[in-house]
mmCIF file of C-alpha atoms and ligand atoms in Angstrom:
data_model
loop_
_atom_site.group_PDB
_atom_site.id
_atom_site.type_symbol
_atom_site.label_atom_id
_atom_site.label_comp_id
_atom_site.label_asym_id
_atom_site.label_seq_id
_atom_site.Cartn_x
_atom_site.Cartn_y
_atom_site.Cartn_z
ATOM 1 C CA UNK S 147 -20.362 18.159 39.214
ATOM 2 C CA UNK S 148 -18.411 15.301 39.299
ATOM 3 C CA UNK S 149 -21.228 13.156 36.909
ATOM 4 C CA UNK S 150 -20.813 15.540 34.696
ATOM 5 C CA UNK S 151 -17.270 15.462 34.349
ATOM 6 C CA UNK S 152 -16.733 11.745 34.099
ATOM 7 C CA UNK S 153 -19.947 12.003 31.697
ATOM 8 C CA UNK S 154 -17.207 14.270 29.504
ATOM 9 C CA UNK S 155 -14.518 11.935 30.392
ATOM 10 C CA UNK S 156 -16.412 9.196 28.573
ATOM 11 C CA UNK S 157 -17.521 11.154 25.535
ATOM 12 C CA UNK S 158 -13.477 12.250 25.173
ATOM 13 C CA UNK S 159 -12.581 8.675 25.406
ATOM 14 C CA UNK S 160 -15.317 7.414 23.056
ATOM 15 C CA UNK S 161 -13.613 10.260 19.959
ATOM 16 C CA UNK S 162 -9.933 10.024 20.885
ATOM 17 C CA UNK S 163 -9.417 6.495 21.298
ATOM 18 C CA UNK S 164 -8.406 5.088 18.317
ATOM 19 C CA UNK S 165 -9.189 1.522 18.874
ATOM 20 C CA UNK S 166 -13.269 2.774 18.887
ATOM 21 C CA UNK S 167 -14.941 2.153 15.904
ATOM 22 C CA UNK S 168 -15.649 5.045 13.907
ATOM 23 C CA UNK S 169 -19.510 6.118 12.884
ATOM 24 C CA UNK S 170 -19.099 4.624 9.495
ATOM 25 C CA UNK S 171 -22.357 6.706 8.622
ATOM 26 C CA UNK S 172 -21.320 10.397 9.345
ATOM 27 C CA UNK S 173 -20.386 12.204 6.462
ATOM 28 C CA UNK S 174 -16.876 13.148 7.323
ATOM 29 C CA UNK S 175 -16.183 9.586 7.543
ATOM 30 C CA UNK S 176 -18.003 9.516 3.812
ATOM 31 C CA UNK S 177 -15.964 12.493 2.934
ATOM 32 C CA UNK S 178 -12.785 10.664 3.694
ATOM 33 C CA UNK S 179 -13.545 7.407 2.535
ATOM 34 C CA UNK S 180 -14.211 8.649 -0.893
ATOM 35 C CA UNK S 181 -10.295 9.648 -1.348
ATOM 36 C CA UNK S 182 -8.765 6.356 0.239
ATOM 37 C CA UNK S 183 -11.398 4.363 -1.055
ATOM 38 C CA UNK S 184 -10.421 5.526 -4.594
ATOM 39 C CA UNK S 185 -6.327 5.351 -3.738
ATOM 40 C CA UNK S 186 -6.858 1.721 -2.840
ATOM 41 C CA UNK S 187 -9.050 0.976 -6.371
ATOM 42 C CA UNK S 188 -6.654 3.199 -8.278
ATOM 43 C CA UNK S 189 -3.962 1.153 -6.846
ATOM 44 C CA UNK S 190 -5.605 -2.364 -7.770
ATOM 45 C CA UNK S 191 -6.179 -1.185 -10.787
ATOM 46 C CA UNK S 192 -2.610 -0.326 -11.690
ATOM 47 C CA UNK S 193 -0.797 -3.038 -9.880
ATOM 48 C CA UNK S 194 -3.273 -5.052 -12.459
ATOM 49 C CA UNK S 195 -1.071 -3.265 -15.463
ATOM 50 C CA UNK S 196 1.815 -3.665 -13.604
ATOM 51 C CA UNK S 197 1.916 -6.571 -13.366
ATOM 52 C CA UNK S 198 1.068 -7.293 -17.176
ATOM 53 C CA UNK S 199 3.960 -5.219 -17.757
ATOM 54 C CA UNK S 200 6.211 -7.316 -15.362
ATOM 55 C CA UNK S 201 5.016 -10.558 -17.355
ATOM 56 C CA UNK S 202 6.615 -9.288 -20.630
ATOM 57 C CA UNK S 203 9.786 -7.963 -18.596
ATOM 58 C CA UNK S 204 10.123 -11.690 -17.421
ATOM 59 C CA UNK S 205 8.914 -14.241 -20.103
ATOM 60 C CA UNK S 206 9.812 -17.030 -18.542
ATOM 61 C CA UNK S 207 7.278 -16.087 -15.375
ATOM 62 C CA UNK S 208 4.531 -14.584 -17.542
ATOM 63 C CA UNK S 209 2.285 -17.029 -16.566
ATOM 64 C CA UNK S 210 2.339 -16.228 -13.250
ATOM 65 C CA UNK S 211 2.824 -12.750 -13.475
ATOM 66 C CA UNK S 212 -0.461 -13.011 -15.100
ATOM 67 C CA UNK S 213 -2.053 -14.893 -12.386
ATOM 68 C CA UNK S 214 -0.534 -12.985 -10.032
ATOM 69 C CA UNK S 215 -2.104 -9.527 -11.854
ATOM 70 C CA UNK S 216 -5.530 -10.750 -12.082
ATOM 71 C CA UNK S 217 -5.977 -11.605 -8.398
ATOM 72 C CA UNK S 218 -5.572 -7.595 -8.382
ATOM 73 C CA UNK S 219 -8.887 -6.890 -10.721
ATOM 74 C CA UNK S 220 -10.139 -9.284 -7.380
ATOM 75 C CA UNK S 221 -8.836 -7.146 -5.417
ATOM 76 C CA UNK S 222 -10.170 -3.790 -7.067
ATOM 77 C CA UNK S 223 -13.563 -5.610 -7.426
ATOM 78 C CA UNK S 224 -14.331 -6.039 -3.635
ATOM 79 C CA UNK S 225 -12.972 -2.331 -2.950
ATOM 80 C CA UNK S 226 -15.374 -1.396 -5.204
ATOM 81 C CA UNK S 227 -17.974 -3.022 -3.545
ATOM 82 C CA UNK S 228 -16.811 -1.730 0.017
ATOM 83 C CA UNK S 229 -17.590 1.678 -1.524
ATOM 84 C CA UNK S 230 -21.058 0.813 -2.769
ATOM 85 C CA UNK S 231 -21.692 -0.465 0.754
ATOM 86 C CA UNK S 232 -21.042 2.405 2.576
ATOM 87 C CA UNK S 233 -22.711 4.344 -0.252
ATOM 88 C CA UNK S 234 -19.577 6.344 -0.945
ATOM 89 C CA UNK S 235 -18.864 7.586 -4.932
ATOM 90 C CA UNK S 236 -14.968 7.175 -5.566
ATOM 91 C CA UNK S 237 -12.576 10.302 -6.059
ATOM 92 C CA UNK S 238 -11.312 8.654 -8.945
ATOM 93 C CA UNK S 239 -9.322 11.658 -10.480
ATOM 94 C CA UNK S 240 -7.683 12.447 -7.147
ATOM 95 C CA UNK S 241 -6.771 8.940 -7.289
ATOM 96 C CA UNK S 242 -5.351 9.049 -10.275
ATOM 97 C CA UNK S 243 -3.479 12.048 -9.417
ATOM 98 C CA UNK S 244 -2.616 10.572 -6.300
ATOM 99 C CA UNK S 245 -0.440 7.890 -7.742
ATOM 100 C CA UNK S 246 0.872 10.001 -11.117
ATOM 101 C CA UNK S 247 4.497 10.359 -10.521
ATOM 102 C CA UNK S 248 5.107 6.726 -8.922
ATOM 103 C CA UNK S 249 3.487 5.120 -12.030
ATOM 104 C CA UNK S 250 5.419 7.537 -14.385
ATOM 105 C CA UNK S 251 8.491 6.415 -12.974
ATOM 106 C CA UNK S 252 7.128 2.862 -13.616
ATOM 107 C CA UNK S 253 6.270 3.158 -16.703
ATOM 108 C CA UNK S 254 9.543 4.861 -17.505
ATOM 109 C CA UNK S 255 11.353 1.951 -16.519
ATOM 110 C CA UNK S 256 9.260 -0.853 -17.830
ATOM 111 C CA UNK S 257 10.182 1.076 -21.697
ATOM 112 C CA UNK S 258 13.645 1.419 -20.583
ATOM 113 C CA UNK S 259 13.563 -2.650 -19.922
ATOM 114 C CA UNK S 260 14.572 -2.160 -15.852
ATOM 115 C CA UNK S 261 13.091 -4.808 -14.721
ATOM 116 C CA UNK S 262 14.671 -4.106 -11.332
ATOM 117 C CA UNK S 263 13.157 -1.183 -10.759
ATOM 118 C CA UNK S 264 9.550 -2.186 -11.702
ATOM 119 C CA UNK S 265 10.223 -4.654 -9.466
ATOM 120 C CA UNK S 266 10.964 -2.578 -6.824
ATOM 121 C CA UNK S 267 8.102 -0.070 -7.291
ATOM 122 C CA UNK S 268 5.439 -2.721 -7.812
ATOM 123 C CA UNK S 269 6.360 -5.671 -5.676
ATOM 124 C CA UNK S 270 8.582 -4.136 -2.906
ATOM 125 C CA UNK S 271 7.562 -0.538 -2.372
ATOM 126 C CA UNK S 272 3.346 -0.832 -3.653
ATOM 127 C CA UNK S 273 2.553 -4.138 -1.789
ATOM 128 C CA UNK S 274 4.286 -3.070 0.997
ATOM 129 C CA UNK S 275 1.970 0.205 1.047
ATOM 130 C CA UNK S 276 -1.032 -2.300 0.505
ATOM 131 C CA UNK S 277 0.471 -4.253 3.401
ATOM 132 C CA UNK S 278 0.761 -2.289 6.093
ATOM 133 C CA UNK S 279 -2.299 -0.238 5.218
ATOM 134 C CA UNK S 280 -4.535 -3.056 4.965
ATOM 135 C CA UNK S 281 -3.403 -4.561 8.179
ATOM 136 C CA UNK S 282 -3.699 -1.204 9.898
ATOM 137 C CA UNK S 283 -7.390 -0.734 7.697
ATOM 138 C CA UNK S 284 -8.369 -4.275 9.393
ATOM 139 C CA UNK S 285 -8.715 -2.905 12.849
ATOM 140 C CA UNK S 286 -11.241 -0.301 12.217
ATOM 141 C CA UNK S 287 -13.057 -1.305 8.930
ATOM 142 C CA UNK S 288 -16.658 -1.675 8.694
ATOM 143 C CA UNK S 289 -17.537 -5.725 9.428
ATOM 144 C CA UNK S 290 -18.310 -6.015 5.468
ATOM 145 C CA UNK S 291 -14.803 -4.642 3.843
ATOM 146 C CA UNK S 292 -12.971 -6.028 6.999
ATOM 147 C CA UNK S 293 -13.858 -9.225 6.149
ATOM 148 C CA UNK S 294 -12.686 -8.434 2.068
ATOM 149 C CA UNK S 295 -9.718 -6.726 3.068
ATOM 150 C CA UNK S 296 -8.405 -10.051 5.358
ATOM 151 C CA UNK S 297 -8.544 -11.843 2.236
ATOM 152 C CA UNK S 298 -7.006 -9.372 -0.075
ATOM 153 C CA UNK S 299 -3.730 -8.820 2.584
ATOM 154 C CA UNK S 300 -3.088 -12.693 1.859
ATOM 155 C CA UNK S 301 -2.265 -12.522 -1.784
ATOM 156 C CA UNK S 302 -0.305 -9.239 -1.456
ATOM 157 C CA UNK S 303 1.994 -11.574 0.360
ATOM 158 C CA UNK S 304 2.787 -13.552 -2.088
ATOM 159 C CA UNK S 305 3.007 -10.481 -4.551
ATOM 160 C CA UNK S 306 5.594 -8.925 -2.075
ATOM 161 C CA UNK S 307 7.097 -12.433 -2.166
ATOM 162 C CA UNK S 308 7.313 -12.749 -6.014
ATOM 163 C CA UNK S 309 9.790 -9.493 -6.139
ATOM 164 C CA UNK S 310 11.792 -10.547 -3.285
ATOM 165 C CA UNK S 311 12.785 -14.021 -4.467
ATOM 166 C CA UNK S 312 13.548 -12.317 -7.851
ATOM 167 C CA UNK S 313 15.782 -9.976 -6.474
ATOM 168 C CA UNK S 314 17.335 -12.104 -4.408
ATOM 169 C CA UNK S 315 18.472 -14.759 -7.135
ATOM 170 C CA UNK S 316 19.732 -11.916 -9.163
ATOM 171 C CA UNK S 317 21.350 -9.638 -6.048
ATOM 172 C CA UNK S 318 24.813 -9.338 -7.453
ATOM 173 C CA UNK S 319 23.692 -7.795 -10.940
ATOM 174 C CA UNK S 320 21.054 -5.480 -9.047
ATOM 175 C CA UNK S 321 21.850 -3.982 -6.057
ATOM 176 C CA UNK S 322 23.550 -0.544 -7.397
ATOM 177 C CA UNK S 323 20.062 -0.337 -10.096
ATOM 178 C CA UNK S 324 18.051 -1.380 -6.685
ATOM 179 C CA UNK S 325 20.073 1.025 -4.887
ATOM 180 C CA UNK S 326 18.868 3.824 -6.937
ATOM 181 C CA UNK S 327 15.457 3.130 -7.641
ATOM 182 C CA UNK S 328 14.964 3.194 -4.397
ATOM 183 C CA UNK S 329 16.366 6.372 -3.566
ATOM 184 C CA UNK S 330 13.973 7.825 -6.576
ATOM 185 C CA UNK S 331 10.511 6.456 -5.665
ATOM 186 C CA UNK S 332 10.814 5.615 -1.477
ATOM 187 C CA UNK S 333 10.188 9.010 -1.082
ATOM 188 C CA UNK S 334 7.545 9.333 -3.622
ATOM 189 C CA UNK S 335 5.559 6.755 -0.978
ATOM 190 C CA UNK S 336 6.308 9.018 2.060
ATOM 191 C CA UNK S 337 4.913 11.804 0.824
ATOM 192 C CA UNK S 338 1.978 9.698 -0.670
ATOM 193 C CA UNK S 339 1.249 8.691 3.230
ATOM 194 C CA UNK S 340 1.688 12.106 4.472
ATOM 195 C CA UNK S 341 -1.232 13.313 1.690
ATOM 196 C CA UNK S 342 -3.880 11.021 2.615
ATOM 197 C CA UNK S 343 -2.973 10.859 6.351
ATOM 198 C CA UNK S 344 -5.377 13.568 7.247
ATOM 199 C CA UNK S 345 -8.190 10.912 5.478
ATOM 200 C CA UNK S 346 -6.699 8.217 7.365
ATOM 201 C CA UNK S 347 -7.058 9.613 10.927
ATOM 202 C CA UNK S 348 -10.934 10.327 10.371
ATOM 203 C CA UNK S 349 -10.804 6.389 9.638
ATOM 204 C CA UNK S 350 -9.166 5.903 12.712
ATOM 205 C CA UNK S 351 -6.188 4.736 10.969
ATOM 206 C CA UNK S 352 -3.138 6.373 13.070
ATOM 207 C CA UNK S 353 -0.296 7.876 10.899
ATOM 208 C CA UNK S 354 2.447 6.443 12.965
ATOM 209 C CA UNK S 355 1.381 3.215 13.141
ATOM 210 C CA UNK S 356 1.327 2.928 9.382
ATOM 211 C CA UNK S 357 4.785 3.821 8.955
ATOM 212 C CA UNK S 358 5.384 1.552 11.763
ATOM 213 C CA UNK S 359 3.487 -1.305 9.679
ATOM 214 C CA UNK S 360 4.949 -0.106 6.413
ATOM 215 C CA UNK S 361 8.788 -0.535 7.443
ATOM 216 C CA UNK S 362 8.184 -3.916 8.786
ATOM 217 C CA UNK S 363 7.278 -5.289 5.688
ATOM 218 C CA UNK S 364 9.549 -2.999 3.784
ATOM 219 C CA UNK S 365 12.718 -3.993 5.633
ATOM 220 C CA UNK S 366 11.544 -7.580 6.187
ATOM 221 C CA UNK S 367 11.667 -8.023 2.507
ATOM 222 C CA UNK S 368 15.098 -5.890 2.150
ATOM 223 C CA UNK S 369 16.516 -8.531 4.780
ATOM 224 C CA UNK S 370 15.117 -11.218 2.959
ATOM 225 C CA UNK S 371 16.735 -10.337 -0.610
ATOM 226 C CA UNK S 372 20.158 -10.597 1.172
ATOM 227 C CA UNK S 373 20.724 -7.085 1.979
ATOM 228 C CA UNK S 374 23.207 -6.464 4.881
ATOM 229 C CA UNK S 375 21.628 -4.285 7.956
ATOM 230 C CA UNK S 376 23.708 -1.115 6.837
ATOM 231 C CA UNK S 377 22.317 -1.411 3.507
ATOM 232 C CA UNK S 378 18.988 -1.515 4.536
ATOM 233 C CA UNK S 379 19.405 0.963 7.102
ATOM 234 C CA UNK S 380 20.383 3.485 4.206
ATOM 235 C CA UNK S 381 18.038 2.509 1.947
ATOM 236 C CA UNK S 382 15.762 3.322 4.727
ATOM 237 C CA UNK S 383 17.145 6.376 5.364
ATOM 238 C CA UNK S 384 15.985 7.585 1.694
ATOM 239 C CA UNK S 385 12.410 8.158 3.073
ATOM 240 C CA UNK S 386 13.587 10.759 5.715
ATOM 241 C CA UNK S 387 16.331 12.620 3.976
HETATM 242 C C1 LIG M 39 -1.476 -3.695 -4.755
HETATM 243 O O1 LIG M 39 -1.872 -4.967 -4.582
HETATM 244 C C2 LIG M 39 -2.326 -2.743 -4.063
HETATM 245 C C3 LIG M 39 -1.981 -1.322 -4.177
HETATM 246 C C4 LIG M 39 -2.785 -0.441 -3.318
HETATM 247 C C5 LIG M 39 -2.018 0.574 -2.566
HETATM 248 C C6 LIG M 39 -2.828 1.215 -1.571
HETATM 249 C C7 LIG M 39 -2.158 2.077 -0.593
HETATM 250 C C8 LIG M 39 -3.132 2.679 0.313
HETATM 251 C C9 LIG M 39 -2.731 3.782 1.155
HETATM 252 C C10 LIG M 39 -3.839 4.485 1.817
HETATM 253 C C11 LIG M 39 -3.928 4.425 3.276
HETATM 254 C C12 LIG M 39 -5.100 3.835 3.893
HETATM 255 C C13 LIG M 39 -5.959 2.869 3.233
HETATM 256 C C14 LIG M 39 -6.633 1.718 3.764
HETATM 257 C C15 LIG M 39 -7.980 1.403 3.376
HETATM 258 C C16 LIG M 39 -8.428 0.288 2.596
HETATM 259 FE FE1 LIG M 40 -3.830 -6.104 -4.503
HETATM 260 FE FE1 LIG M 41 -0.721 -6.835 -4.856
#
């Protein structure tokens, strides 16, 4: 009696826990991977564009806005491949779907010439999604994308880092355009978590430590453009109201 319930104590520990590896071979794990696997090349793919767009926003940076732009077709490359080594088929048109209304509200801006706002959406709000969900990804990834996704989480530093020191050299003309854009499109991210959490969980990847992840980098960055902590508390305060 008692063998068999530590035997069920283990087997409870070995599912629940969510520093244990999942079975990267079972086909709910398949079944999930196909959505976020897709999010994350959809996502490459059009912080790629975005960043094109960003280099005729800023002419004087194009060159590295272009440089910066094509380490993202690296980017969606080795996702790619992390499918094809699981043998997992992307969900490319829930992907797309996925990120619709955050990159109609870029590309609104970028013909509307707000550079502030594709700013924000791309290098603030998108890399600091990437972030914290690569970081998270990291602990429980199979060894072969662990080891791609290490590498990618370095450049989306300095992608993260590209908006930041623009918006902080320009602060005084942005903030109320800042301001705003967040207020439109932070929410557009929370709800983006909350649809592919489900997916996330079967990779082991625990909701609440992604937010966790996601609003260190966020308000790291906020703190870092000069933002006072009230400011960033209530631009903060856009994702839960
Ligand atoms: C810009 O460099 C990258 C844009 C990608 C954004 C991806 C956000 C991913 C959210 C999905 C949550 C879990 C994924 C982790 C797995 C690789
Ligand atoms: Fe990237
Ligand atoms: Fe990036």
């Amino acid at each position: 009696m008692q063998a068999l319930a530590s035997t069920n104590l283990a087997v409870e520990k070995e599912e629940f826990t969510s520093d244990a590896l999942p079975d990267f071979t079972s086909e709910s794990y398949k079944d999930a991977y196909s959505r976020i696997n897709a999010v994350v090349i959809e996502g490459e793919q059009e912080a790629y564009s975005n960043f094109l767009d960003l280099a005729k926003l800023i002419p004087e940076h194009a060159e590295e806005l272009v440089r910066l732009g094509k380490m993202e077709k690296k980017h969606m490359n080795g996702f790619c491949a992390c499918g094809r080594n699981l043998a997992v088929k992307p969900d490319m048109p829930f992907a797309k779907t996925f990120f619709s209304r955050l990159h109609n509200n870029f590309i609104e801006a970028f013909k509307a010439g707000n550079t502030t706002t594709c700013l924000l959406i791309q290098c603030i709000l998108i890399e600091s999604f990437a972030i914290s969900a690569y970081h998270v990804y990291i602990r429980v990834a199979d060894p072969f994308a662990k080891r791609i996704t290490e590498g990618v989480v370095q450049d989306e530093y300095l992608h993260l880092n590209y908006g930041q020191e623009w918006l902080k050299a320009n602060l005084d003309s942005v903030k109320k355009e800042l301001m705003k854009a967040n207020k439109e499109n932070l929410p557009l991210i929370k709800s983006m978590l909350d649809e592919v959490s489900n997916d996330a969980e079967i990779l082991h990847m625990d909701k609440e430590e992604l937010m966790e992840e996601f609003m260190i980098a966020y308000q790291d960055s906020l703190l870092e453009i000069g933002l006072d902590n009230r400011e960033i508390a209530r631009m903060a305060l856009a994702a839960v109201i």
